[in-house]
């Protein structure tokens, strides 16, 4: 299968051969189709262009995505299960919960997630809802501790707890802590606590009912690792395939099937080229070429 540079060359050749057809779509769909042919399963790619367009709105998981999945799933033979290729920075927890519920209703938990490069935050939550995750040596998941306003909810609660303990031991520190914790409204603290409880219970239930099949001890170990801000230190931390295996996730090595690895990585390159060369910010596309494509607002030329 072609590498990064060879995919560029193939796109250029396709443009010369068929100037009236978008070569990016042609090449991308060709290799996405090849993934399905190898696995014998339905394949949907859920791709975000956040790496290429970090400041553009629409790259995160949101409620509009369900419409894209409805389009992509329509007319597929659902008895074949679903391989979901994920590349996303994450996004809204409520939208994530709704999306997984919808995928479960369509595929009865026969869902496998493939991570060619990165699936972070809410993207990791989606991966943890699957029966197994296919990862390569280059693949990463991320922490699932919820964030509010760019702040880790657990870090906010920990800071507030530390303030109370310090003031109790040393009342003179109250004035110092007042400056720090005054930025936290009581309602915000409650919202942080609820977000942590919600996200952890949601992922716990998915793991217990699918990947871990009732093994609550294994589920709790996974939650304690992925949702613990004290362990992960940063919401942007990249968790390797080895760490995922060590904590108890059901991980399939992408390298074990050379044909599948080639097809997945070439498909990944094709999606990256699409984001680099168009205004696309998100693509939800099935192996038959049916796609929901969201584009950024194009800049207006100044006069």
PDB file of N, CA and C in Angstrom, residues 32 36 58 65-66 75 87 94 115 118 152 158 162 208 221 225 248 250 264 266 269 301:
ATOM      1  N   UNK A  32     -10.465   3.250   1.879  1.00  0.00           N
ATOM      2  CA  UNK A  32     -11.442   2.943   2.924  1.00  0.00           C
ATOM      3  C   UNK A  32     -12.217   1.674   2.554  1.00  0.00           C
ATOM      4  N   UNK A  36     -12.636  -2.522   4.463  1.00  0.00           N
ATOM      5  CA  UNK A  36     -13.825  -3.358   4.596  1.00  0.00           C
ATOM      6  C   UNK A  36     -13.669  -4.692   3.881  1.00  0.00           C
ATOM      7  N   UNK A  58     -15.964  23.199  14.924  1.00  0.00           N
ATOM      8  CA  UNK A  58     -16.597  22.050  14.277  1.00  0.00           C
ATOM      9  C   UNK A  58     -15.785  20.780  14.275  1.00  0.00           C
ATOM     10  N   UNK A  65     -22.942  15.267  14.755  1.00  0.00           N
ATOM     11  CA  UNK A  65     -22.290  14.059  14.259  1.00  0.00           C
ATOM     12  C   UNK A  65     -23.261  12.890  14.090  1.00  0.00           C
ATOM     13  N   UNK A  66     -24.303  12.863  14.925  1.00  0.00           N
ATOM     14  CA  UNK A  66     -25.246  11.751  14.814  1.00  0.00           C
ATOM     15  C   UNK A  66     -25.908  11.722  13.434  1.00  0.00           C
ATOM     16  N   UNK A  75     -28.698   1.761   5.014  1.00  0.00           N
ATOM     17  CA  UNK A  75     -28.593   0.752   3.945  1.00  0.00           C
ATOM     18  C   UNK A  75     -27.413  -0.214   4.099  1.00  0.00           C
ATOM     19  N   UNK A  87     -10.414   9.141  14.578  1.00  0.00           N
ATOM     20  CA  UNK A  87      -9.335  10.131  14.669  1.00  0.00           C
ATOM     21  C   UNK A  87      -9.989  11.434  15.109  1.00  0.00           C
ATOM     22  N   UNK A  94     -22.215  14.813  26.492  1.00  0.00           N
ATOM     23  CA  UNK A  94     -23.601  14.442  26.195  1.00  0.00           C
ATOM     24  C   UNK A  94     -23.733  13.925  24.771  1.00  0.00           C
ATOM     25  N   UNK A 115      -7.787   2.676  15.789  1.00  0.00           N
ATOM     26  CA  UNK A 115      -7.160   3.976  16.038  1.00  0.00           C
ATOM     27  C   UNK A 115      -5.854   4.061  15.247  1.00  0.00           C
ATOM     28  N   UNK A 118      -4.580   8.983  16.721  1.00  0.00           N
ATOM     29  CA  UNK A 118      -4.988   9.538  18.010  1.00  0.00           C
ATOM     30  C   UNK A 118      -6.511   9.557  18.143  1.00  0.00           C
ATOM     31  N   UNK A 152      -9.316  21.002  34.198  1.00  0.00           N
ATOM     32  CA  UNK A 152      -9.633  19.632  34.610  1.00  0.00           C
ATOM     33  C   UNK A 152     -10.524  19.679  35.846  1.00  0.00           C
ATOM     34  N   UNK A 158      -9.623  19.266  43.610  1.00  0.00           N
ATOM     35  CA  UNK A 158      -8.452  19.025  44.448  1.00  0.00           C
ATOM     36  C   UNK A 158      -7.887  20.334  45.002  1.00  0.00           C
ATOM     37  N   UNK A 162      -7.582  21.329  48.869  1.00  0.00           N
ATOM     38  CA  UNK A 162      -6.305  21.728  49.462  1.00  0.00           C
ATOM     39  C   UNK A 162      -6.430  23.067  50.181  1.00  0.00           C
ATOM     40  N   UNK A 208     -18.303  -2.574  31.303  1.00  0.00           N
ATOM     41  CA  UNK A 208     -18.852  -3.746  31.992  1.00  0.00           C
ATOM     42  C   UNK A 208     -19.772  -4.556  31.091  1.00  0.00           C
ATOM     43  N   UNK A 221     -10.255  -0.838  37.406  1.00  0.00           N
ATOM     44  CA  UNK A 221      -8.832  -0.568  37.177  1.00  0.00           C
ATOM     45  C   UNK A 221      -8.648   0.343  35.961  1.00  0.00           C
ATOM     46  N   UNK A 225      -7.380   4.358  35.984  1.00  0.00           N
ATOM     47  CA  UNK A 225      -6.224   4.785  35.203  1.00  0.00           C
ATOM     48  C   UNK A 225      -6.579   5.926  34.250  1.00  0.00           C
ATOM     49  N   UNK A 248      -5.517  -3.588  30.988  1.00  0.00           N
ATOM     50  CA  UNK A 248      -6.569  -4.587  30.836  1.00  0.00           C
ATOM     51  C   UNK A 248      -7.519  -4.407  29.669  1.00  0.00           C
ATOM     52  N   UNK A 250      -8.921  -4.735  25.884  1.00  0.00           N
ATOM     53  CA  UNK A 250      -8.793  -5.746  24.842  1.00  0.00           C
ATOM     54  C   UNK A 250      -8.255  -5.061  23.593  1.00  0.00           C
ATOM     55  N   UNK A 264      -5.269   0.462   6.534  1.00  0.00           N
ATOM     56  CA  UNK A 264      -5.669   1.468   7.530  1.00  0.00           C
ATOM     57  C   UNK A 264      -4.770   2.697   7.452  1.00  0.00           C
ATOM     58  N   UNK A 266      -2.854   3.743   4.938  1.00  0.00           N
ATOM     59  CA  UNK A 266      -3.013   4.466   3.672  1.00  0.00           C
ATOM     60  C   UNK A 266      -4.315   5.257   3.686  1.00  0.00           C
ATOM     61  N   UNK A 269      -3.616   8.340   5.698  1.00  0.00           N
ATOM     62  CA  UNK A 269      -2.890   9.341   4.911  1.00  0.00           C
ATOM     63  C   UNK A 269      -3.846  10.084   3.977  1.00  0.00           C
ATOM     64  N   UNK A 301     -12.779  37.223   0.235  1.00  0.00           N
ATOM     65  CA  UNK A 301     -11.729  38.059  -0.315  1.00  0.00           C
ATOM     66  C   UNK A 301     -12.027  39.523  -0.063  1.00  0.00           C
TER      67      UNK A 301
END
